[in-house]
PDB file of N, CA, C and O in Angstrom:
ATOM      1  N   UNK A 246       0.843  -1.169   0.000  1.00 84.00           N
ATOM      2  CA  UNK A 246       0.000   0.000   0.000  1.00 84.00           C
ATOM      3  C   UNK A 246       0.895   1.242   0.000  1.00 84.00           C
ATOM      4  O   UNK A 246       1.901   1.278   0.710  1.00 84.00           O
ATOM      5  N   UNK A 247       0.577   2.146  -0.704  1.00 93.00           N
ATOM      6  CA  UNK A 247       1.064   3.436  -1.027  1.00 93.00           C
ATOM      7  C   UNK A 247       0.478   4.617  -0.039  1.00 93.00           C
ATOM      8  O   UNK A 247      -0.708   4.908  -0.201  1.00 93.00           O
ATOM      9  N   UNK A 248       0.982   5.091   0.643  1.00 94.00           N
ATOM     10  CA  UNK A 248       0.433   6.588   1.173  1.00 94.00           C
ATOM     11  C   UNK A 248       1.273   7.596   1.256  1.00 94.00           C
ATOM     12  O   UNK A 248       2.441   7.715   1.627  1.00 94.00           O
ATOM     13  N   UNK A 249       0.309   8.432   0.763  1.00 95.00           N
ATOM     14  CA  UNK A 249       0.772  10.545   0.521  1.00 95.00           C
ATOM     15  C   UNK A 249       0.800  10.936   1.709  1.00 95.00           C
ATOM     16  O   UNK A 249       0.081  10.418   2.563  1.00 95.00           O
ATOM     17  N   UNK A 250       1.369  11.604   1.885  1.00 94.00           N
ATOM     18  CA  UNK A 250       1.207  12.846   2.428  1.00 94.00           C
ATOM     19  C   UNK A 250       1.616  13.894   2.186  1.00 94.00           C
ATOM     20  O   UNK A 250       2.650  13.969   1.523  1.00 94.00           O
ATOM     21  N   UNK A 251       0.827  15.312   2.722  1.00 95.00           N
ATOM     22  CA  UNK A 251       0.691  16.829   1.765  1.00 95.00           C
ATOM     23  C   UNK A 251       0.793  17.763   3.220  1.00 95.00           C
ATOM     24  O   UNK A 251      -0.306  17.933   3.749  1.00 95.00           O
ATOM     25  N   UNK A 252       2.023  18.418   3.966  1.00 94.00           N
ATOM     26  CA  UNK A 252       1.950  18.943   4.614  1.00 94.00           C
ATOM     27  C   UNK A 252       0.434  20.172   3.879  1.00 94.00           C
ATOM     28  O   UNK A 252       0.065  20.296   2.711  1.00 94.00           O
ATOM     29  N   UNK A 253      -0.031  20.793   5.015  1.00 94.00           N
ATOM     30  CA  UNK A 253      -0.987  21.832   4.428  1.00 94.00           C
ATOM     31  C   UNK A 253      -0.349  23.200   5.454  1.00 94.00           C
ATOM     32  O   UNK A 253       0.051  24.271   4.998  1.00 94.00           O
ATOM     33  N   UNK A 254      -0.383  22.879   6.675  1.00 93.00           N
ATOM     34  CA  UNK A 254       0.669  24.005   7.352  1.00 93.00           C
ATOM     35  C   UNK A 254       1.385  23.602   8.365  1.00 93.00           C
ATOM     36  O   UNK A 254       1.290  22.497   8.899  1.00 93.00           O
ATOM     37  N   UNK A 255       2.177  24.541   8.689  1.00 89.00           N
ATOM     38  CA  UNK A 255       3.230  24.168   9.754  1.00 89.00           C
ATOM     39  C   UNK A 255       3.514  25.051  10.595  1.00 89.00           C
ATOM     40  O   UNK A 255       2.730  26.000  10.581  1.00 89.00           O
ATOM     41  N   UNK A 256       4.605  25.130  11.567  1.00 85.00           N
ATOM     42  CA  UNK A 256       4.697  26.015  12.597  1.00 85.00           C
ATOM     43  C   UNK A 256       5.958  25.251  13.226  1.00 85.00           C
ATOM     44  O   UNK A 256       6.101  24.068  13.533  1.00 85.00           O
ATOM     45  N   UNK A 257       6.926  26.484  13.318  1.00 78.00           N
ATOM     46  CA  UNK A 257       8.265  25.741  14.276  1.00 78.00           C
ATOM     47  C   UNK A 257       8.242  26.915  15.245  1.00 78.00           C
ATOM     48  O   UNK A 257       7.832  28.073  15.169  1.00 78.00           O
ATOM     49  N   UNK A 258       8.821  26.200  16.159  1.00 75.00           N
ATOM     50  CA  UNK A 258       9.097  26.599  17.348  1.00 75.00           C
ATOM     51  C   UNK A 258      11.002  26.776  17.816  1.00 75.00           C
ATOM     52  O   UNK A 258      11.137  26.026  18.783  1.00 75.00           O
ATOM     53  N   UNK A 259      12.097  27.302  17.564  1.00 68.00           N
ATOM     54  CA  UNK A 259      13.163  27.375  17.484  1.00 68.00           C
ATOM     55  C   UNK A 259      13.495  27.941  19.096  1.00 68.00           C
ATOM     56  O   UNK A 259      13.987  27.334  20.048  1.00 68.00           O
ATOM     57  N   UNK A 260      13.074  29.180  18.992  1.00 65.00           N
ATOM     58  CA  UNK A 260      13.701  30.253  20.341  1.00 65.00           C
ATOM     59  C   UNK A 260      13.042  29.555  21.483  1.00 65.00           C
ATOM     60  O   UNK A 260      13.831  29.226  22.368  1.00 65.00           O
ATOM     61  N   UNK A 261      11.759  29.241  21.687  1.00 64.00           N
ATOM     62  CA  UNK A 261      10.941  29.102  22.966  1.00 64.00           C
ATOM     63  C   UNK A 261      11.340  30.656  23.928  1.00 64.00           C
ATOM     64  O   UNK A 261      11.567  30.709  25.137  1.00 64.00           O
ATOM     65  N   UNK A 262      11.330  31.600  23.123  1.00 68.00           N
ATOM     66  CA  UNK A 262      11.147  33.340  24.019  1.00 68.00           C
ATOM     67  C   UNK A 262      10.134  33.909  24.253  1.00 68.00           C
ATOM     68  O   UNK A 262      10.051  34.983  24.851  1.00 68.00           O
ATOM     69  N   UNK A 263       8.925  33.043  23.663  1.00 69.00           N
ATOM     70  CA  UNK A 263       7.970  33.807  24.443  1.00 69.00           C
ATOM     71  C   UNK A 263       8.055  34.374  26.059  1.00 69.00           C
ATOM     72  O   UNK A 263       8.947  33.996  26.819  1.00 69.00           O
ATOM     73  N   UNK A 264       6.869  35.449  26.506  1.00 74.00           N
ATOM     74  CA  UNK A 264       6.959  35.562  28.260  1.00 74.00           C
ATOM     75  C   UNK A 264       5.913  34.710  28.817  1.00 74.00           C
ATOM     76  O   UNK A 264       5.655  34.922  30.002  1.00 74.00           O
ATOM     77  N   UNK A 265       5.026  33.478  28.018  1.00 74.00           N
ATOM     78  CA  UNK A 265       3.985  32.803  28.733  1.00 74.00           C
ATOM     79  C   UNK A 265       4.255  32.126  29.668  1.00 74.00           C
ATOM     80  O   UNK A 265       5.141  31.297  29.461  1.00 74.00           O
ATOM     81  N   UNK A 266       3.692  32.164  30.945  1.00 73.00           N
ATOM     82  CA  UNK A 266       4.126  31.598  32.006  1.00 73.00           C
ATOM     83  C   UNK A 266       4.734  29.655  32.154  1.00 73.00           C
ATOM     84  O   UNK A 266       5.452  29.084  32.975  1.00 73.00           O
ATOM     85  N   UNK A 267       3.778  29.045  30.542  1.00 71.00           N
ATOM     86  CA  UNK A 267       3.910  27.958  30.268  1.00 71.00           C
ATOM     87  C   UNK A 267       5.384  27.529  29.917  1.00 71.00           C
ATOM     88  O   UNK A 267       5.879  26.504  30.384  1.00 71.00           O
ATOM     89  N   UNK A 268       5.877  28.154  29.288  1.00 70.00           N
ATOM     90  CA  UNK A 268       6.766  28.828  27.905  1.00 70.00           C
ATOM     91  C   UNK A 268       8.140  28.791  29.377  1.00 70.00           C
ATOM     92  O   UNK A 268       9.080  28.004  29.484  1.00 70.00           O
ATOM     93  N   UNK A 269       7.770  29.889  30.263  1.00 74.00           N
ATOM     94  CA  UNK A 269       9.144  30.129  31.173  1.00 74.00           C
ATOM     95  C   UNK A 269       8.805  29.096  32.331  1.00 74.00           C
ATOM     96  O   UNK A 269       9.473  29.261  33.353  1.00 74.00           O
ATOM     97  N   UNK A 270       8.102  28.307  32.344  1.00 78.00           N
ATOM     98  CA  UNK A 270       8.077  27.238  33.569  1.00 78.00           C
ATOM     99  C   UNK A 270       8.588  25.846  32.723  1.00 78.00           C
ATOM    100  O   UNK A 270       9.118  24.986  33.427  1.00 78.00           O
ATOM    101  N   UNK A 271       8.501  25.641  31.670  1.00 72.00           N
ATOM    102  CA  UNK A 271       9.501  24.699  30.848  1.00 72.00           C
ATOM    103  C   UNK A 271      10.788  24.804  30.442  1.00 72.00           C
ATOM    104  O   UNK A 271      11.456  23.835  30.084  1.00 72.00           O
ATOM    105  N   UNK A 272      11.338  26.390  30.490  1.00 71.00           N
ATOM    106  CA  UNK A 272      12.379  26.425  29.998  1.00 71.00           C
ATOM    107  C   UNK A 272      13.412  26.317  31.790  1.00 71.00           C
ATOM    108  O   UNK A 272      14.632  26.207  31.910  1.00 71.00           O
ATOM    109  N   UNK A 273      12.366  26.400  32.906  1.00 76.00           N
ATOM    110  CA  UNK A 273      13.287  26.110  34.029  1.00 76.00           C
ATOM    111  C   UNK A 273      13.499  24.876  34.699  1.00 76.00           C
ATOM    112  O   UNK A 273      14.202  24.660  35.686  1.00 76.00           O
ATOM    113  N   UNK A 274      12.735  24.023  33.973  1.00 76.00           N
ATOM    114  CA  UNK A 274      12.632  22.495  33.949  1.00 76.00           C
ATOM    115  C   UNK A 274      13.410  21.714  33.097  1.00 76.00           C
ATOM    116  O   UNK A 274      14.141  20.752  33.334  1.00 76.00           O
ATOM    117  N   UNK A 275      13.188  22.170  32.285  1.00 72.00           N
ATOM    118  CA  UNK A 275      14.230  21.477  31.068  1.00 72.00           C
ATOM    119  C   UNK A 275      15.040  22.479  29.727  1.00 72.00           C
ATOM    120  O   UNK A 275      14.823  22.601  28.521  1.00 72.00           O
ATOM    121  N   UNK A 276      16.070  23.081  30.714  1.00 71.00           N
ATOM    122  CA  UNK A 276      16.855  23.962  29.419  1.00 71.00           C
ATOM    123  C   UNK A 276      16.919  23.777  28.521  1.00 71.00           C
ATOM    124  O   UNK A 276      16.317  24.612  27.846  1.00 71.00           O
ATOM    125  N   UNK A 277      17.545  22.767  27.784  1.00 72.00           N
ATOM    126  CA  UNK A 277      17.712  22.377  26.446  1.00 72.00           C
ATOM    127  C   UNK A 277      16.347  21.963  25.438  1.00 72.00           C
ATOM    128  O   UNK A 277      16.242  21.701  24.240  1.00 72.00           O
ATOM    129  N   UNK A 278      15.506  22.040  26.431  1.00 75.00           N
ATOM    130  CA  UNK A 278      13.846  21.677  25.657  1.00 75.00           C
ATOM    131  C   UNK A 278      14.353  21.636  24.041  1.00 75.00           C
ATOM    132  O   UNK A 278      15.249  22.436  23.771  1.00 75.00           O
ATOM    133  N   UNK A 279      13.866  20.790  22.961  1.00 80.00           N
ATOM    134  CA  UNK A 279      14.626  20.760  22.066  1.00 80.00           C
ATOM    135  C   UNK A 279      13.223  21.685  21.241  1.00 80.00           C
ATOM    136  O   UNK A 279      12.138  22.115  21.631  1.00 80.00           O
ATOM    137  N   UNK A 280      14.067  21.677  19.753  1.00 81.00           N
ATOM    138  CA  UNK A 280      13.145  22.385  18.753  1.00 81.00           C
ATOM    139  C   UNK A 280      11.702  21.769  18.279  1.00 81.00           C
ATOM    140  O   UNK A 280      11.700  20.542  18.189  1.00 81.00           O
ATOM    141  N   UNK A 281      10.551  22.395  17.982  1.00 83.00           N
ATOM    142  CA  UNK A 281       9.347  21.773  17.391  1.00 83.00           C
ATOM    143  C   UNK A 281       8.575  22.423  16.171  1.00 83.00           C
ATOM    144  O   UNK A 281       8.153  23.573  16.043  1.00 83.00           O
ATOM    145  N   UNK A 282       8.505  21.072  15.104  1.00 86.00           N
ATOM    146  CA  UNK A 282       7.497  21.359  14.320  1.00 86.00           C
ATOM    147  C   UNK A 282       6.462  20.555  14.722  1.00 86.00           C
ATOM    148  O   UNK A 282       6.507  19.388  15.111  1.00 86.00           O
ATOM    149  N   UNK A 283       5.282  21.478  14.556  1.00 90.00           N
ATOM    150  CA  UNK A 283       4.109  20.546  14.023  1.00 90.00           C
ATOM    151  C   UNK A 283       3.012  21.539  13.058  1.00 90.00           C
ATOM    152  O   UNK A 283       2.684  22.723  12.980  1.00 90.00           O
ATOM    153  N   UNK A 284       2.689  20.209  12.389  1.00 93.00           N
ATOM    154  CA  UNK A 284       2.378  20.674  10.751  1.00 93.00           C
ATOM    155  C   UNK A 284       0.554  20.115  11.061  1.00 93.00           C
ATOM    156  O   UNK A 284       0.156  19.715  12.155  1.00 93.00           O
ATOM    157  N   UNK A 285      -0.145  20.208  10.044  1.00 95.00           N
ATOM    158  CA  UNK A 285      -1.426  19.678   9.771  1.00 95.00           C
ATOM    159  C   UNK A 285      -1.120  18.968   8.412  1.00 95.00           C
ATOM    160  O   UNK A 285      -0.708  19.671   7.490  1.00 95.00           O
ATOM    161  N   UNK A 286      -1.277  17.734   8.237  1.00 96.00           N
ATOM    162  CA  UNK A 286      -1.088  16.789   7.183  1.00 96.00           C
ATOM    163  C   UNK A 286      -2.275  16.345   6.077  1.00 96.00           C
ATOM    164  O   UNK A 286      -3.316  16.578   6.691  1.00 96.00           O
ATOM    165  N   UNK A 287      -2.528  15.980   5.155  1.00 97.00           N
ATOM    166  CA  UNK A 287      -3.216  15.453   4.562  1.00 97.00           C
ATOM    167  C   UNK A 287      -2.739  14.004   3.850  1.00 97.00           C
ATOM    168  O   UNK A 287      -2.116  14.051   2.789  1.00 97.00           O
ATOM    169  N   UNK A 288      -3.008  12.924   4.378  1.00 96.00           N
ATOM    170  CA  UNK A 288      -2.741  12.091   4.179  1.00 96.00           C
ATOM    171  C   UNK A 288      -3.706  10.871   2.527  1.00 96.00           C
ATOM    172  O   UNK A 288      -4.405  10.314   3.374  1.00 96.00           O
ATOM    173  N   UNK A 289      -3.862  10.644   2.079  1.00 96.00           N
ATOM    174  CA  UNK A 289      -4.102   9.598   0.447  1.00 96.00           C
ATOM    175  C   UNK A 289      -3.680   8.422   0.603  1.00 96.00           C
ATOM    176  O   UNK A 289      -2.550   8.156   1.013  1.00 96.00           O
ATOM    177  N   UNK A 290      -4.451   7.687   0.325  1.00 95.00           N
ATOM    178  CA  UNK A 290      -4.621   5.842   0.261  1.00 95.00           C
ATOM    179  C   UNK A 290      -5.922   5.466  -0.449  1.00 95.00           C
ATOM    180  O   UNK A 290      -7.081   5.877  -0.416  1.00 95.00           O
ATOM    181  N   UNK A 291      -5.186   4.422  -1.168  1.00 95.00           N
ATOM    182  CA  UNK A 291      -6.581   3.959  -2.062  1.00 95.00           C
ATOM    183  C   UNK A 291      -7.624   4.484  -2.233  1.00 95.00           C
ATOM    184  O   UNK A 291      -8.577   3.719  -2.091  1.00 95.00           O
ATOM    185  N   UNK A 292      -7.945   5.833  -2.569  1.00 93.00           N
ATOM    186  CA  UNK A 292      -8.904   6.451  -2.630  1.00 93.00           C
ATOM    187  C   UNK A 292      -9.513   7.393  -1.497  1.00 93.00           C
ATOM    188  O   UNK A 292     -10.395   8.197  -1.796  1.00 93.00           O
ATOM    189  N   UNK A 293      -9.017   7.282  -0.149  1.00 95.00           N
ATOM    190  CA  UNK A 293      -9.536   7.650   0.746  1.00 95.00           C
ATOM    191  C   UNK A 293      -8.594   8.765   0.886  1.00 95.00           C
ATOM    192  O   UNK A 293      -7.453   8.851   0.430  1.00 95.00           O
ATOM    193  N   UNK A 294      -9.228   9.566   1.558  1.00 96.00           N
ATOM    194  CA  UNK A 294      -8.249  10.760   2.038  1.00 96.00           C
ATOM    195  C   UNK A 294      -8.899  11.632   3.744  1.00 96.00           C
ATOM    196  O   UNK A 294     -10.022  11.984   4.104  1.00 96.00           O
ATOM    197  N   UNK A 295      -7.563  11.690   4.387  1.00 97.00           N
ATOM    198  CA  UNK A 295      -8.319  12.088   6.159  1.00 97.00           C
ATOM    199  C   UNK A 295      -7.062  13.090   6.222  1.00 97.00           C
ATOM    200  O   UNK A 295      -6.200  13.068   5.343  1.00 97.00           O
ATOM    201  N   UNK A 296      -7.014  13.924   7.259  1.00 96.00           N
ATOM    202  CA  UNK A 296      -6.073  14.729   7.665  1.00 96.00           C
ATOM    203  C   UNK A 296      -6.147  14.418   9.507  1.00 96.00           C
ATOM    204  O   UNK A 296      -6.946  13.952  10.319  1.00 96.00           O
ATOM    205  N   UNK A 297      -4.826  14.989   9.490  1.00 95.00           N
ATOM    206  CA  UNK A 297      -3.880  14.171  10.505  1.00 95.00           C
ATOM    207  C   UNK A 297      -2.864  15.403  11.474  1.00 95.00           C
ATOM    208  O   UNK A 297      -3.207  16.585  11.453  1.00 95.00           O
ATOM    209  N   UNK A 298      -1.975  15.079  12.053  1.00 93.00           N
ATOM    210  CA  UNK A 298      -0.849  16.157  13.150  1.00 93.00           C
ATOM    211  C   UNK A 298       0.542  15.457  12.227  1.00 93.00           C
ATOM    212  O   UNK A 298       0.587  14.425  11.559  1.00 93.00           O
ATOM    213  N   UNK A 299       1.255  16.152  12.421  1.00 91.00           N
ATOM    214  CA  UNK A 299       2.414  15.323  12.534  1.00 91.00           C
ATOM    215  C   UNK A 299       3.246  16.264  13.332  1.00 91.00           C
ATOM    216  O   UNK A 299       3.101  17.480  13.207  1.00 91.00           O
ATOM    217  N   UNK A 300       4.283  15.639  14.307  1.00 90.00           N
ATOM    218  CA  UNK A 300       5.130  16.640  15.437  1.00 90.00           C
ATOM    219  C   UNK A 300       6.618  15.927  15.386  1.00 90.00           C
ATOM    220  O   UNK A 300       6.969  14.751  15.485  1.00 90.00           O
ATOM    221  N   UNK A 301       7.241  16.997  15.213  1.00 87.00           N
ATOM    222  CA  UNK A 301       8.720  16.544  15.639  1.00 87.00           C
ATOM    223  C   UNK A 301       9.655  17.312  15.973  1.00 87.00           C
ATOM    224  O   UNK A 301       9.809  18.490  15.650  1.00 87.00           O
ATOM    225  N   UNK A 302      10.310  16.649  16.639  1.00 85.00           N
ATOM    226  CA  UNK A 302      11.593  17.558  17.773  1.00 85.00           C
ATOM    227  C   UNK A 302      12.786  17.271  17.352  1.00 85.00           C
ATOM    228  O   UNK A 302      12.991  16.118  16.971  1.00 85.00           O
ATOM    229  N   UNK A 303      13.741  18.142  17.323  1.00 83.00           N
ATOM    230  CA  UNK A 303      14.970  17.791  17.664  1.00 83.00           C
ATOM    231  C   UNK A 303      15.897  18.715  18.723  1.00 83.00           C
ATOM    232  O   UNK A 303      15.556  19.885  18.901  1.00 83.00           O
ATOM    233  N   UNK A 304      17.024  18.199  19.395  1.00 82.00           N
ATOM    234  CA  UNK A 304      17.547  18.942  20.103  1.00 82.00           C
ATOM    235  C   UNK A 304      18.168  20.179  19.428  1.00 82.00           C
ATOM    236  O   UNK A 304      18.571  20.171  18.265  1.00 82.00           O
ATOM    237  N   UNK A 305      18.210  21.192  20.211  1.00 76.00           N
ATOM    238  CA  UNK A 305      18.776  22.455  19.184  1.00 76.00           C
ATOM    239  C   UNK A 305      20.379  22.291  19.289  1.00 76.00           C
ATOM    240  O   UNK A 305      21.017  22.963  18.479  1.00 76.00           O
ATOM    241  N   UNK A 306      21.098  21.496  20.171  1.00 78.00           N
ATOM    242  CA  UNK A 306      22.633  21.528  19.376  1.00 78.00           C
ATOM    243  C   UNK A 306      22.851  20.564  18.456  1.00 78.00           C
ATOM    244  O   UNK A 306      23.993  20.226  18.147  1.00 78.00           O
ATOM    245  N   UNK A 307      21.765  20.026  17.927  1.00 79.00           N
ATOM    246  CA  UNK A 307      21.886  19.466  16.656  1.00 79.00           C
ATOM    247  C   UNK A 307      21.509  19.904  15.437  1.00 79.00           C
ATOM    248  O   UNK A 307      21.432  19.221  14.415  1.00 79.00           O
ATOM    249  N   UNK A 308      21.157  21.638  15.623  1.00 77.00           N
ATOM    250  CA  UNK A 308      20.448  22.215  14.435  1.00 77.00           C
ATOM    251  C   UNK A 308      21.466  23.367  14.383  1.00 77.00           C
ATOM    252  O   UNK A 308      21.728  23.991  15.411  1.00 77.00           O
ATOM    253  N   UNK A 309      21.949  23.611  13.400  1.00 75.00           N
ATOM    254  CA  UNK A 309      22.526  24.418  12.347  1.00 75.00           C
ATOM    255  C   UNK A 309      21.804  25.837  12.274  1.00 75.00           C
ATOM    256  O   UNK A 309      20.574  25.840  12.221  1.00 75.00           O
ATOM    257  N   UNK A 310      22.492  27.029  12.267  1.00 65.00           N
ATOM    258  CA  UNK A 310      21.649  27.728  12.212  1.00 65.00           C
ATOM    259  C   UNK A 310      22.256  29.157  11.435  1.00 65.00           C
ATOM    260  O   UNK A 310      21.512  30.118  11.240  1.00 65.00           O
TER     261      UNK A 310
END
């Protein structure tokens, strides 16, 4: 079986500088909090088609910048 997928949008998260209280109570928990995308997907199979999340992290001293 074959399946598509079609990001439709996305959103990264690099700095984590916001001032939300959420935002600065994670960054004193876990410094290195790593980087995040998450996108809205559209996924295709045999005719059918649904939309979906997709999320992923990586640590930021592994990103180039």
């Amino acid at each position: 079986m074959h399946i598509e997928g079609e990001t439709i949008l996305s959103t990264h998260d690099i700095h984590h500088d916001d001032k939300m209280f959420s935002t600065q109570a994670m960054k004193q928990e876990m410094r290195s909090f790593p980087a995040l995308q998450q996108a809205g997907v559209c996924y295709r199979w045999d005719g059918e088609e649904t939309f979906g999340m997709l999320e992923r992290s990586n640590p930021l001293d592994k990103i180039s910048r």
